[in-house]
Structures are given as structure tokens and as C-alpha cells.
mmCIF file of C-alpha atoms (C1' of nucleotides) in Angstrom:
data_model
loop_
_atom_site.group_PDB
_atom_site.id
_atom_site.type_symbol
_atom_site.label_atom_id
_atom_site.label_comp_id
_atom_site.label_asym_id
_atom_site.label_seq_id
_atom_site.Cartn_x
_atom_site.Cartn_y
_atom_site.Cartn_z
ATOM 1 C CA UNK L 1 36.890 32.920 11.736
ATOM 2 C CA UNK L 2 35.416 30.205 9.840
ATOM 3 C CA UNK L 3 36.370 27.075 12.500
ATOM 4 C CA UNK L 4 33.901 24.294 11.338
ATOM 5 C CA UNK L 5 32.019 23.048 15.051
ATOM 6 C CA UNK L 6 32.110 19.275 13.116
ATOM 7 C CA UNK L 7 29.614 16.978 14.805
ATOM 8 C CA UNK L 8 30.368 14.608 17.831
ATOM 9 C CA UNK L 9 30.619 10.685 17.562
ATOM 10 C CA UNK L 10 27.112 10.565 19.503
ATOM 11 C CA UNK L 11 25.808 13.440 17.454
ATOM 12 C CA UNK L 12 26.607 12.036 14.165
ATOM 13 C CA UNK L 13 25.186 8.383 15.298
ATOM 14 C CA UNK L 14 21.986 10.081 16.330
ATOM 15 C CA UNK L 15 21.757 11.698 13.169
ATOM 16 C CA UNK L 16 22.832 8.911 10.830
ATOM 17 C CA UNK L 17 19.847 7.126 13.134
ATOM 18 C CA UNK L 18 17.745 9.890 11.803
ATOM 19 C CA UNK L 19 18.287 9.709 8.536
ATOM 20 C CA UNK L 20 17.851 6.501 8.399
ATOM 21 C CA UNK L 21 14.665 6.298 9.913
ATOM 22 C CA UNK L 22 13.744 8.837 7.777
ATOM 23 C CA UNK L 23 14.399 7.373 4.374
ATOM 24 C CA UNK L 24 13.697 3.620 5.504
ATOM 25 C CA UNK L 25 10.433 4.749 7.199
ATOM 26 C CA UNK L 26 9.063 6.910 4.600
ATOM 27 C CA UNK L 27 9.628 4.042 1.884
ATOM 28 C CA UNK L 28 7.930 1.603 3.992
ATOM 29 C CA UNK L 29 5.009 3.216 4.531
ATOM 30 C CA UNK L 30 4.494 4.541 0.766
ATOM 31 C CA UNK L 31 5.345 0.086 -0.263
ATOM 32 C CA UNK L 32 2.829 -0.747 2.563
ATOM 33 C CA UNK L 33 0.154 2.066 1.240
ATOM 34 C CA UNK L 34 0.359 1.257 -2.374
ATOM 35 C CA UNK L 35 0.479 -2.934 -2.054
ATOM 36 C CA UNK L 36 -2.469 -2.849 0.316
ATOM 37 C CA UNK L 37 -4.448 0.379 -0.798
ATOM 38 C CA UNK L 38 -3.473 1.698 -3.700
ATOM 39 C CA UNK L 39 -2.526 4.771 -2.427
ATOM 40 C CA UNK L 40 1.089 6.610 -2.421
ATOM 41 C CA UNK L 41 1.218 8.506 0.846
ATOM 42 C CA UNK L 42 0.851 11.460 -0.795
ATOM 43 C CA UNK L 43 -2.559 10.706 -1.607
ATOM 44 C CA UNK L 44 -2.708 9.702 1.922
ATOM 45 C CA UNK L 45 -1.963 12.748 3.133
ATOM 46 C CA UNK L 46 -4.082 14.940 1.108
ATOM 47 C CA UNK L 47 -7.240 12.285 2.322
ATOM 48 C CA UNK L 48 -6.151 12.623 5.820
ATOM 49 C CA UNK L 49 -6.154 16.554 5.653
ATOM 50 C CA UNK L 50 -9.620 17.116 3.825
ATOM 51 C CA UNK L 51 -10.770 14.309 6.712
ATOM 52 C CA UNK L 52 -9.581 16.291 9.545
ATOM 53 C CA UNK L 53 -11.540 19.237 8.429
ATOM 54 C CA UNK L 54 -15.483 19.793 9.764
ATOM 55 C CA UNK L 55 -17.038 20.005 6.115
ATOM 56 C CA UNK L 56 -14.409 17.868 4.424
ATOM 57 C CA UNK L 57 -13.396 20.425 1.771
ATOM 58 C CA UNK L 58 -10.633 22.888 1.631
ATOM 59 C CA UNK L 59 -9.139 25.403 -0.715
ATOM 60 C CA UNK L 60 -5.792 24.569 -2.593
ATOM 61 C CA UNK L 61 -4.372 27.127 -0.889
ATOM 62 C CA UNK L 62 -5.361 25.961 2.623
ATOM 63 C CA UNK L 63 -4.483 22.582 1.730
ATOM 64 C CA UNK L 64 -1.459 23.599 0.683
ATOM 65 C CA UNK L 65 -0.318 25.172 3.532
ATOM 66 C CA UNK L 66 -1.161 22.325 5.549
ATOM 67 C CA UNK L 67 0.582 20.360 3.698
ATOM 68 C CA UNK L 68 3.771 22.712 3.418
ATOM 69 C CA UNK L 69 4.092 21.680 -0.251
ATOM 70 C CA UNK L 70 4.957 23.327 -4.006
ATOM 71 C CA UNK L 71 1.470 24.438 -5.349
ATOM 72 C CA UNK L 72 2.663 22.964 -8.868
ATOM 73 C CA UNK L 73 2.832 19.622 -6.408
ATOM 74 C CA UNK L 74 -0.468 20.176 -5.095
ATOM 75 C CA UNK L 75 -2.233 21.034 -8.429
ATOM 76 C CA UNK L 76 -0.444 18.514 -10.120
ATOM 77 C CA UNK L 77 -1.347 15.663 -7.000
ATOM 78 C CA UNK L 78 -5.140 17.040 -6.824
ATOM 79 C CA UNK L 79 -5.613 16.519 -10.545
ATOM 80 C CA UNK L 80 -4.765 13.125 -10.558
ATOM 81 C CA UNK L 81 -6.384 12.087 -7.265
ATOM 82 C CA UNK L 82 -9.453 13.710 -9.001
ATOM 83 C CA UNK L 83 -9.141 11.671 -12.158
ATOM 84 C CA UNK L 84 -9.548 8.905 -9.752
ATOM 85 C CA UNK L 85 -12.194 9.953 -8.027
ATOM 86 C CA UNK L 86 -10.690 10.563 -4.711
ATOM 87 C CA UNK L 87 -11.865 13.656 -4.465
ATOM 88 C CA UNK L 88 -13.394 16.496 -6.505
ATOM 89 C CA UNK L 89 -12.505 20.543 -7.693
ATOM 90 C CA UNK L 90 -15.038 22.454 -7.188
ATOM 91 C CA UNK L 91 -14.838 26.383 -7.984
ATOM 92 C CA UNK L 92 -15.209 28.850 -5.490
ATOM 93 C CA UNK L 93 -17.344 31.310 -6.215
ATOM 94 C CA UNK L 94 -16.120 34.183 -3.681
ATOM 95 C CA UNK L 95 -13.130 34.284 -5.682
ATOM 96 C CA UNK L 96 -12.709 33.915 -9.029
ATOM 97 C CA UNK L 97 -9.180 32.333 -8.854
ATOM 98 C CA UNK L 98 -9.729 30.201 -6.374
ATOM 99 C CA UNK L 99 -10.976 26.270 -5.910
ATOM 100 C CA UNK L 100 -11.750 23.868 -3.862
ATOM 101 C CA UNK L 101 -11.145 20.291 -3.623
ATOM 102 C CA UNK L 102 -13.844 18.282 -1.801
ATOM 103 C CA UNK L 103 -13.470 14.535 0.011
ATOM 104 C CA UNK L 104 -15.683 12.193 -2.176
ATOM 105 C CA UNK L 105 -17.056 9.474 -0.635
ATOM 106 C CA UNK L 106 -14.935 6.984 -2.545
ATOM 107 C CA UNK L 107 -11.830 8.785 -1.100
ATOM 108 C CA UNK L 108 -13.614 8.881 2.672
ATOM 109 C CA UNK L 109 -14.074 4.812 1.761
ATOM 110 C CA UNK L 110 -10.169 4.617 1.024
ATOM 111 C CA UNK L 111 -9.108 6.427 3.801
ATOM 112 C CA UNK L 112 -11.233 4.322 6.083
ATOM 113 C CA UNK L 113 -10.104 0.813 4.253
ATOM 114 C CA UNK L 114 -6.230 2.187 4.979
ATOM 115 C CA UNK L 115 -5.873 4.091 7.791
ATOM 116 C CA UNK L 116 -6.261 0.986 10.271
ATOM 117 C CA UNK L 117 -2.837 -0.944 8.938
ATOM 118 C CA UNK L 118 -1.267 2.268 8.548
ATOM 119 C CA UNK L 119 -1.521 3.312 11.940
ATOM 120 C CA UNK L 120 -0.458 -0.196 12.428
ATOM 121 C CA UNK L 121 2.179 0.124 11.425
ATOM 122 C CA UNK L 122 3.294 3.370 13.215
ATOM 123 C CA UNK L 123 2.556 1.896 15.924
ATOM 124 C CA UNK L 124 4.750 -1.347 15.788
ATOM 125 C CA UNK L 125 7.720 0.612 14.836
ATOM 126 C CA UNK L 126 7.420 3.431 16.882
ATOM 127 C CA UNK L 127 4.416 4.962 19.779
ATOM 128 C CA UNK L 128 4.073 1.041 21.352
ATOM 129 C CA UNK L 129 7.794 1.186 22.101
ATOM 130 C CA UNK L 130 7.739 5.001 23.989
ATOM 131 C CA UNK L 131 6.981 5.490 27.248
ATOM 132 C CA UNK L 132 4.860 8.753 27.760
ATOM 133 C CA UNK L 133 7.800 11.241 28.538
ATOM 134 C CA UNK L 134 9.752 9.816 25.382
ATOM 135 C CA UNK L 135 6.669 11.124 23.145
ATOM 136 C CA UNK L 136 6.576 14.238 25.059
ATOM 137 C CA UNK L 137 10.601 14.904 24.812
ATOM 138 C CA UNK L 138 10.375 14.015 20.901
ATOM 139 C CA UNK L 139 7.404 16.065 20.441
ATOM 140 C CA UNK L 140 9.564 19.042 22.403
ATOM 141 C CA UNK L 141 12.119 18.054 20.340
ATOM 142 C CA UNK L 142 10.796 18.371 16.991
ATOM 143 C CA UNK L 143 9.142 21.420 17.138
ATOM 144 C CA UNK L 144 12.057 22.858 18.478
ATOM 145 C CA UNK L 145 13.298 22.056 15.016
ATOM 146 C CA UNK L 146 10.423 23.421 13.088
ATOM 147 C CA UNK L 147 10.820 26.730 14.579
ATOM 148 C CA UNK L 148 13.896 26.740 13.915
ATOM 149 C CA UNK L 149 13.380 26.098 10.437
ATOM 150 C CA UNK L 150 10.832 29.054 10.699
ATOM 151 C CA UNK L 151 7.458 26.013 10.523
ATOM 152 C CA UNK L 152 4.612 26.314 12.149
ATOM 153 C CA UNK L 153 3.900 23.344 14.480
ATOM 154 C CA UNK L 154 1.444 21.520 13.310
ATOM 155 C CA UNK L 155 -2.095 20.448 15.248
ATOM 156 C CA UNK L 156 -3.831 17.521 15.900
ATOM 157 C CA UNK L 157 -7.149 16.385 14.702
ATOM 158 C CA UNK L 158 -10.474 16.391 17.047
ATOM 159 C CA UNK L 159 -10.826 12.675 17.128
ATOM 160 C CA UNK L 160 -7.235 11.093 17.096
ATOM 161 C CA UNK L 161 -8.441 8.998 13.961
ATOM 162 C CA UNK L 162 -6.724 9.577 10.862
ATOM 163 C CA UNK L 163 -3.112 9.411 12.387
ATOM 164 C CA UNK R 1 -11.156 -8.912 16.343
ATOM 165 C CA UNK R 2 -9.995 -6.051 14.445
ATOM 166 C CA UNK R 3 -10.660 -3.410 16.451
ATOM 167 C CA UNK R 4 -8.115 -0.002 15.476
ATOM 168 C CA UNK R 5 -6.076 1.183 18.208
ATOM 169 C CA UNK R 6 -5.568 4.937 17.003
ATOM 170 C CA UNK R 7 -2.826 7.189 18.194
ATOM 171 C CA UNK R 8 -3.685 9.284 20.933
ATOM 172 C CA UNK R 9 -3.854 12.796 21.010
ATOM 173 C CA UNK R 10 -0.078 13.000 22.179
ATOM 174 C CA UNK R 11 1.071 10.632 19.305
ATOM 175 C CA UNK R 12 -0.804 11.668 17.202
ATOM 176 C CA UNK R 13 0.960 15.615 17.622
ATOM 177 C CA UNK R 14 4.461 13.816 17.798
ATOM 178 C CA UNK R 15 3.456 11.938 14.446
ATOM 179 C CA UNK R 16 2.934 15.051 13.063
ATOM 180 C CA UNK R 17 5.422 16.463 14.062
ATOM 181 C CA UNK R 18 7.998 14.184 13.239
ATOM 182 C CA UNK R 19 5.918 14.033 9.493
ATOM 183 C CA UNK R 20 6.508 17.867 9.161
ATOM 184 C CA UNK R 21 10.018 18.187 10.231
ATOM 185 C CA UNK R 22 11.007 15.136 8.324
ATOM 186 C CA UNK R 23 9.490 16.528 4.878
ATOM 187 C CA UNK R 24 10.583 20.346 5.612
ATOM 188 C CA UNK R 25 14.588 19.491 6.496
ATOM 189 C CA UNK R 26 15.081 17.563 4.222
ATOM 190 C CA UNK R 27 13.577 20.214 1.540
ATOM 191 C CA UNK R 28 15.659 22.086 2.999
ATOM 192 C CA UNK R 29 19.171 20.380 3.244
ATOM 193 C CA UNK R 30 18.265 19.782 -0.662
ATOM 194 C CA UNK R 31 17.426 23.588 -1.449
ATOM 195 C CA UNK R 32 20.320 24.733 0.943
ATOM 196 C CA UNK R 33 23.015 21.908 -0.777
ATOM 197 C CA UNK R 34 21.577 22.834 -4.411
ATOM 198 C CA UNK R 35 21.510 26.588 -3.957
ATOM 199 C CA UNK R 36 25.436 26.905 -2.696
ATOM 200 C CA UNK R 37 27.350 23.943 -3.932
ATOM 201 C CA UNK R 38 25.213 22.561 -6.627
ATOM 202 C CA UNK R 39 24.871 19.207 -5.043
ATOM 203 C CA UNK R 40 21.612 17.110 -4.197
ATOM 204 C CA UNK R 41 21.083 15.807 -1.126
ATOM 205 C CA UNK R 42 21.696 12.240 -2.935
ATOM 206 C CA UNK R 43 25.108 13.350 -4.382
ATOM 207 C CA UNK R 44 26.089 14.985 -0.687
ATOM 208 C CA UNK R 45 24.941 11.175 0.653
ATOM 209 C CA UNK R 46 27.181 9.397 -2.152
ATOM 210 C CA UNK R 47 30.203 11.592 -1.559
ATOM 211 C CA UNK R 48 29.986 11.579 2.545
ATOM 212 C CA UNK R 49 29.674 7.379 1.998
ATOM 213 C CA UNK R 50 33.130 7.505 -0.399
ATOM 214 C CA UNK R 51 34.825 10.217 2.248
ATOM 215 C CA UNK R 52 34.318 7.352 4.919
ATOM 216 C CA UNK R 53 35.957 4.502 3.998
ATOM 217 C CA UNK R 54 39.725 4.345 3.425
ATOM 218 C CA UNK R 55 40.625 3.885 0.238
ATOM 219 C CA UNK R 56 37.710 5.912 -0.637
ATOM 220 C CA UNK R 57 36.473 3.534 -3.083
ATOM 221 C CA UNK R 58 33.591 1.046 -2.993
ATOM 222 C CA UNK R 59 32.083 -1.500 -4.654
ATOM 223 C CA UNK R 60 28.149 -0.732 -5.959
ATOM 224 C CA UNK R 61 26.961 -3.251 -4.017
ATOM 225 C CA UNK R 62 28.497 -1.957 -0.607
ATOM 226 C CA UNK R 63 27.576 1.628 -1.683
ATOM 227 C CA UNK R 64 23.930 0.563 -2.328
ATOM 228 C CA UNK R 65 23.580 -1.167 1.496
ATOM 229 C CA UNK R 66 25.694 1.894 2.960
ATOM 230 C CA UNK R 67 22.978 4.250 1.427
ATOM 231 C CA UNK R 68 19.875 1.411 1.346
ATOM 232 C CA UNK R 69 19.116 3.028 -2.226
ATOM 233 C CA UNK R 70 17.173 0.725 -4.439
ATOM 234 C CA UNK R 71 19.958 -0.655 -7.118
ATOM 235 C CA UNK R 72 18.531 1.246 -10.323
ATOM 236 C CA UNK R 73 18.578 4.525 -8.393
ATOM 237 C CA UNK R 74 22.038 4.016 -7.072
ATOM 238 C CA UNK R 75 23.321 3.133 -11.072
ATOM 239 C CA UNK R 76 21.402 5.999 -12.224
ATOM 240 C CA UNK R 77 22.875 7.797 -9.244
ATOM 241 C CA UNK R 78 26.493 7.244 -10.279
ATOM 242 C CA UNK R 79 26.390 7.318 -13.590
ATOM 243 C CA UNK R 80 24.853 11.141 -13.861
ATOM 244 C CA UNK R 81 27.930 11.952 -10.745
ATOM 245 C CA UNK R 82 30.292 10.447 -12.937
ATOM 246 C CA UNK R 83 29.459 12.544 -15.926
ATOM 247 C CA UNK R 84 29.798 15.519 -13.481
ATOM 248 C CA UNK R 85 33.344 13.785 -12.321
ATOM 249 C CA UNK R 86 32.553 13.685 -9.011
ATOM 250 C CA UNK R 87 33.545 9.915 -8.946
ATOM 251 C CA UNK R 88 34.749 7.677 -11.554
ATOM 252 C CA UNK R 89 33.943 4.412 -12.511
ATOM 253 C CA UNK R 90 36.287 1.413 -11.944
ATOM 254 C CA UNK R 91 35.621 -1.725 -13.963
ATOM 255 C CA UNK R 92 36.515 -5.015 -10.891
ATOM 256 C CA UNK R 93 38.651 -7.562 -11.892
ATOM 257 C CA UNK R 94 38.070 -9.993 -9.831
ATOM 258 C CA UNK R 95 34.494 -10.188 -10.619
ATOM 259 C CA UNK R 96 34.004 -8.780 -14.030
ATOM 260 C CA UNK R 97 30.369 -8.705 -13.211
ATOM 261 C CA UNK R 98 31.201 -5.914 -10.779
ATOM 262 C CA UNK R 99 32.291 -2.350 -10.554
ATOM 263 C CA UNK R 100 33.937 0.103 -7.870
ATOM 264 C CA UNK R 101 32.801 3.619 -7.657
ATOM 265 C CA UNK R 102 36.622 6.059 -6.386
ATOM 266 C CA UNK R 103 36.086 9.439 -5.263
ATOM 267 C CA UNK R 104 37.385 11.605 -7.913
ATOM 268 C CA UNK R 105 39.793 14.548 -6.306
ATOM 269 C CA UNK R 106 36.854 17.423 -7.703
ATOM 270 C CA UNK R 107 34.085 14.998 -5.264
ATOM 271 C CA UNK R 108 36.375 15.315 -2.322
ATOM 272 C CA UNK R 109 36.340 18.933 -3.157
ATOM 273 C CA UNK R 110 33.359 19.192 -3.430
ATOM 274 C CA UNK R 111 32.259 17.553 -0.004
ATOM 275 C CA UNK R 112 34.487 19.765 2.099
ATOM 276 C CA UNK R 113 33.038 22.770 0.629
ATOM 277 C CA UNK R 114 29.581 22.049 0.805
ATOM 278 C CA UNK R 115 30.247 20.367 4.155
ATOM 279 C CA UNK R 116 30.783 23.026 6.665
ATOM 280 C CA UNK R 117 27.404 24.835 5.565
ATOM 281 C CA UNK R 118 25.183 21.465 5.873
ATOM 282 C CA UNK R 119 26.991 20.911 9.258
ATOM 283 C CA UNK R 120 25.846 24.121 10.532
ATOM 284 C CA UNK R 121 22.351 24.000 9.297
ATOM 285 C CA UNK R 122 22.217 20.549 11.189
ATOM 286 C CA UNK R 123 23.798 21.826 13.998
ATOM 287 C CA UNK R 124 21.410 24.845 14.113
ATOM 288 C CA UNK R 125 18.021 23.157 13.718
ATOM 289 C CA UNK R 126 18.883 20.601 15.995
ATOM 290 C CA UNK R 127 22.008 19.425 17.861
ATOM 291 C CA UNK R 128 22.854 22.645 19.372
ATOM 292 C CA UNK R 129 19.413 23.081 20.895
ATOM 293 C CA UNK R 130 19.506 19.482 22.011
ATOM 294 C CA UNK R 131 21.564 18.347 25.766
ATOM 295 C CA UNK R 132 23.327 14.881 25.456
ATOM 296 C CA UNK R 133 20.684 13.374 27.276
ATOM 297 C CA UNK R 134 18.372 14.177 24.753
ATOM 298 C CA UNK R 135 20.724 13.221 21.797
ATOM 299 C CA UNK R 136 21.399 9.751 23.858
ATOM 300 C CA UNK R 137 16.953 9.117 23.751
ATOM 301 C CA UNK R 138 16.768 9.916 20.247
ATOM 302 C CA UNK R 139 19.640 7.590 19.419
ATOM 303 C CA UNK R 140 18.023 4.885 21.485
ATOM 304 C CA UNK R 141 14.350 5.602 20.253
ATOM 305 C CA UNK R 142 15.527 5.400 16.282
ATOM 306 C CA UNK R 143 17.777 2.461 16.612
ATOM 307 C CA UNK R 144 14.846 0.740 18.174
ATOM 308 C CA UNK R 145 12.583 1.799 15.443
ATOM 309 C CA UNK R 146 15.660 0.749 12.632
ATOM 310 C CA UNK R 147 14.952 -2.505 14.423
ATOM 311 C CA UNK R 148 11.587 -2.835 14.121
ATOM 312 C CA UNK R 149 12.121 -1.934 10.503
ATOM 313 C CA UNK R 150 14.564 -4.737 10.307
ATOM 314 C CA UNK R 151 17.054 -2.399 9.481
ATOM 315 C CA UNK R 152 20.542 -2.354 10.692
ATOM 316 C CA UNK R 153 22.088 0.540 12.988
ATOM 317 C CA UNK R 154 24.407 2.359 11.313
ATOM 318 C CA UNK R 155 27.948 3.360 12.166
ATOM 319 C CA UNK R 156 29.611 6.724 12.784
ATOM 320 C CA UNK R 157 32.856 7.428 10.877
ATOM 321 C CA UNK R 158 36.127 7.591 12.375
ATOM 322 C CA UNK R 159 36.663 10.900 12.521
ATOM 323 C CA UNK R 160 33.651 12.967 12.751
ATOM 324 C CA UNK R 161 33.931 14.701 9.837
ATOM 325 C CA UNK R 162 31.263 14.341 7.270
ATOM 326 C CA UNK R 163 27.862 14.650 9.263
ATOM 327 C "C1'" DC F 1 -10.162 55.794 -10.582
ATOM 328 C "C1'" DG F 2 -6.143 53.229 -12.341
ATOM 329 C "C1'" DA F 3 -1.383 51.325 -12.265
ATOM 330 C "C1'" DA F 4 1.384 48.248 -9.768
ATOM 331 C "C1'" DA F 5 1.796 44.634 -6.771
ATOM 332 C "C1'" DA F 6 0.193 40.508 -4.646
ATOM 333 C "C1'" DC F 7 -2.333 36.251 -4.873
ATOM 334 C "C1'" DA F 8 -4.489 31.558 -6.595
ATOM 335 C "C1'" DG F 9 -3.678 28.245 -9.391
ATOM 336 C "C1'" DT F 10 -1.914 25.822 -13.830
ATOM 337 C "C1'" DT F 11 1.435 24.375 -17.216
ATOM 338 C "C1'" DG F 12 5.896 23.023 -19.389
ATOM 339 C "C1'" DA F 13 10.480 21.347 -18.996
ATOM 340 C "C1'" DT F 14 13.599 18.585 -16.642
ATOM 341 C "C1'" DG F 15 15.474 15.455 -13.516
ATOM 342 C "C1'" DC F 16 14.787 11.953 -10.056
ATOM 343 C "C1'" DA F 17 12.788 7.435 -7.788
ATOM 344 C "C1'" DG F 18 10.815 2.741 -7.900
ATOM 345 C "C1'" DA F 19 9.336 -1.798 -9.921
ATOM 346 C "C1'" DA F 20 10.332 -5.194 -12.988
ATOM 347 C "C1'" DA F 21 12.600 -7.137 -16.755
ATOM 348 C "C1'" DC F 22 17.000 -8.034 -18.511
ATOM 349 C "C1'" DT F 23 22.294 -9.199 -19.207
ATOM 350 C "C1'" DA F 24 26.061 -11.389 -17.817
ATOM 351 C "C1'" DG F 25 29.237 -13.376 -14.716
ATOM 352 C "C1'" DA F 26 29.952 -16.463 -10.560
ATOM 353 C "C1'" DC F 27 28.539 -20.435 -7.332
ATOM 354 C "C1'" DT F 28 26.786 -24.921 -6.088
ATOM 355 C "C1'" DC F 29 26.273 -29.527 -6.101
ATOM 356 C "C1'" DT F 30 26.129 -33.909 -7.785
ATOM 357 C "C1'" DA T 1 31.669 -30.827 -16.260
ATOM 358 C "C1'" DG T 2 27.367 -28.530 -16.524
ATOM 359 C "C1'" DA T 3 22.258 -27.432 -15.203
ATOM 360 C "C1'" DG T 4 20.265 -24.546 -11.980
ATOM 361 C "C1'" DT T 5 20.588 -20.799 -9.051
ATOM 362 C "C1'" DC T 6 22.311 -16.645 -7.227
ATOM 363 C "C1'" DT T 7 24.520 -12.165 -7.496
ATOM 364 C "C1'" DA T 8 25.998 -7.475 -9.645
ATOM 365 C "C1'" DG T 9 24.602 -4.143 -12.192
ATOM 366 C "C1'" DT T 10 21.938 -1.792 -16.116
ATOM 367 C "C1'" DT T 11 17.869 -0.482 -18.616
ATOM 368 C "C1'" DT T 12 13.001 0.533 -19.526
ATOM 369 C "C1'" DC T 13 8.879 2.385 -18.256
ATOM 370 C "C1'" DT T 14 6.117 5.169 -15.611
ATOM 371 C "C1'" DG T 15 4.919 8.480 -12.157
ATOM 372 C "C1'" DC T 16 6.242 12.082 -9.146
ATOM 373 C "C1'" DA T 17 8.713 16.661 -7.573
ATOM 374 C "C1'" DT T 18 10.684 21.063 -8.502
ATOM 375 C "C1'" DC T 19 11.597 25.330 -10.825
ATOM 376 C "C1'" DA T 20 10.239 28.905 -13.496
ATOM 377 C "C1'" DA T 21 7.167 31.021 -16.447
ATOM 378 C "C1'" DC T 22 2.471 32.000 -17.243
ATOM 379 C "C1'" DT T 23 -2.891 33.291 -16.860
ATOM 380 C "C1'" DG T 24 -6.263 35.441 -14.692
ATOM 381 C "C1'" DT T 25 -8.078 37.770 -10.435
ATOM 382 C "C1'" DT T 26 -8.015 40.630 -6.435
ATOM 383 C "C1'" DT T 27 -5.921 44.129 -3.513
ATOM 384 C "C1'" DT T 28 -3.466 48.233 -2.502
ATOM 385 C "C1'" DC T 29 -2.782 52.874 -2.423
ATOM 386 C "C1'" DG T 30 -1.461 57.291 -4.536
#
DNA sequence: CGAAAACAGTTGATGCAGAAACTAGACTCT
DNA sequence: AGAGTCTAGTTTCTGCATCAACTGTTTTCG
């Protein structure tokens, strides 16, 4: 009844590979981001999302769920980006409970001064070394995955810029 | 000179992609390990490393480039499992600077009952969706981006077992 | 209307991760 | 031998992530 279906030798190197691309990849771009910008990629990745968006300001809530994290994570990440004037909470008058957090154009300026080595790097490690139909049977891949972990897929930006 | 070479549109959705599925399995595999055997992901990574090797015993050292963990977090690491007695501490005494961490019998325990869950879950979200051609690219694509990372490949164990 | 539920966001407690400084034992090389 | 260097591991400090509890607001619906 409860036969474990364990994992194949080429399964469990593909997903060792995985994991370790994961954790090693992750790390290296958070070192890269903080020795040359001064940014953890979480602050990345809230400037990239309030970048990709036509007025450049979103509510927590909408940021939030593009960024599939904890709210404590996001209130907690928005504060201190705003202490550093990254970007700005503004309330929302509509809704009483609600805010917004604007792009200041000090965090536009740092997105601009990192994005270019970031995608850099993504590049070097990964996209230069596909061929066309490898990006297209990874991108099947994952979102394969994220459905079946019950995600939305996520969409590109207008402009390709912000990686 | 320095002109940006962004992603295109197509790498730029795989990036994504691969960003969101990254973050949101391994919140899950955490949330899923915590909620039903009380184990990080970190302590499931520590016991699956001690499971593989023979003696099921290692030295820090070979623990820390098995799992690529920064030093402090692997002591820290250890030292909160061994509290827990999920491995024990071995002072080495042929180099009293060192230390082996052994598998306690509770760890082992522990792994093969939190395995079989965390090996379905994997399978689930991905392997079982995935043909062996596509679970050959991916193993090609990462160790190519491991590579890149200057990161060695790494191994699978003997039997299968662990995931 | 008005009570209950749902929603938006913050806060407090706790545990984890990374960088750098530190301790101590082992190598190297003349 | 012994000065300098390297290696193994721990500790300190700081910042981040998660969970749960909480505040205040809006929605639902009988």
C-alpha cells in the first residue's frame, strides 16, 4: 500500500543538479548584488517589480502577490527599503487599510546602476549556453511545476529590461 | 563599449520562471518537511549527506563541501541537530583540530520517515511529469551552469534512496 | 441595519544565514 | 627546531524570514 516509487540514478543526479544550482546560484547573485550595488536580491526584486509596472507604484498586496511572499516579509522588506530611500509608502486613500509603495527615483537610479551586471551574469551562466528549444523545454518545464504546486505562471515585462 | 544585452522575451519568461519555482518549492519542501516530521529542509540535507556515505559519519569539513554551506552555518547547523540528537559529535584524533559528525540511530529514523513524503512531493511536481529525455536536458543544462559557477557536479548515491 | 467574516497590513518572538574575527592545531621550509 | 602559513572549526554580530497574534477596515448577508 505504501511502496515508496524512490527516485532513479538519472532522476536523483538531475535533481541533486537542481539543487545545487539552486542554492549556489541564488548565493551568487545576492554576493554579486550586495559587493557591487548594495542591494540583497530581495531588494532587487521588489525594484524590478514596481519597474515593470506602467506608473511605478503598487499596493502591498499586489506586490505581494507578485512576489509570492509572507506579508510580514513584505512589510518588514518595504520598511527598510523605505528607510533607505528606495522607495516610498504612500496611503491609499480608496481604502483605508491599504498602501502603496512607490519607485523613488533613487531606487529607479539603483536598479538602472545594477541590472546590467546582473543580467550579466545570468547570462554567462545560463541563456548564452541554451539553444532556443532548451529555453522553450525549461520554460515548459517549469511551469509544469508551478501548476503543480498550484502557482500561477508568472509574465514577462513589456520591454525585456529588468530581467 | 558597454552596451546591455537584456534577456529576451523568451528568457526573460524562463528566468522567471525558474525564479518562481525555485523560491515556491523550496517553501514548500520546508513547510511540507516542518509540518510532518519536524525537520528543516537544512536538517533533511544534513541527514540525506550522513545516510550516503558508509560509515555514515563525516568529517565537518567534508560535510560542509558535500552541502557547500558556509562553515559558521554548517557549526551552527550541527550543533542545534545535535542537541535534538539527530547526530552526535565525535571529537578526531588524528587531528585534534577536527571533528566528525555520526548519524545518531533517532537521525536515521528520522530520514526514512520524512523521506517517502519529500520523495513524492518531488516526484509529483516534477519527475513524474517529466520523460527521460527531458530529465537527461535538465541534467546537462545545470551541470553546465554548476560549471560556469565553478562548481563541481555532484554525485548520486549508491542506492537511490535518499532523493 | 448590524453581527460575523474576510481583508490589508503591522508587530513581536524566535530561529536561521552570512561575513569577519578569532582559537587552536598542523604543515612547510630552510 | 621554529617562524610563517594554512587549515578546521567556533563565535560574534547583524540582518533577514517565518509564524502567530494583533489592529483597524471593508464586505457580506440574514
Amino acid at each position: 500500500m505504501d511502496e515508496v516509487k524512490w527516485l532513479s540514478n538519472d532522476e536523483q543526479v538531475a535533481w541533486r543538479a537542481w539543487l545545487a544550482v539552486n542554492a549556489q546560484l541564488t548565493a551568487r547573485m545576492n554576493r554579486d548584488l550586495q559587493a557591487k550595488n548594495g542591494l540583497s536580491l530581495a531588494d532587487y526584486d521588489v525594484l524590478v517589480n514596481l519597474t515593470d509596472v506602467p506608473d511605478r507604484s503598487l499596493r502591498m498586496f499586489e506586490l505581494g502577490d507578485k512576489l509570492q511572499w509572507e506579508k510580514s516579509r513584505l512589510s518588514r522588506q518595504v520598511m527598510r527599503m523605505a528607510a533607505r530611500g528606495l522607495v516610498e509608502r504612500r496611503e491609499c486613500l480608496d481604502d483605508r487599510r491599504g498602501a502603496f509603495v512607490d519607485l523613488t527615483p533613487a531606487g529607479l537610479e539603483a536598479i538602472r546602476a545594477a541590472a546590467p551586471e546582473h543580467v550579466k551574469l545570468i547570462r554567462q551562466v545560463m541563456f548564452d549556453a541554451f539553444t532556443p528549444d532548451e529555453v522553450a523545454t525549461l520554460t515548459k518545464l517549469y511551469h509544469g511545476v508551478l501548476e503543480r504546486l498550484e502557482v500561477k505562471p508568472v509574465e514577462a515585462a513589456a520591454d525585456g529590461s529588468a530581467a
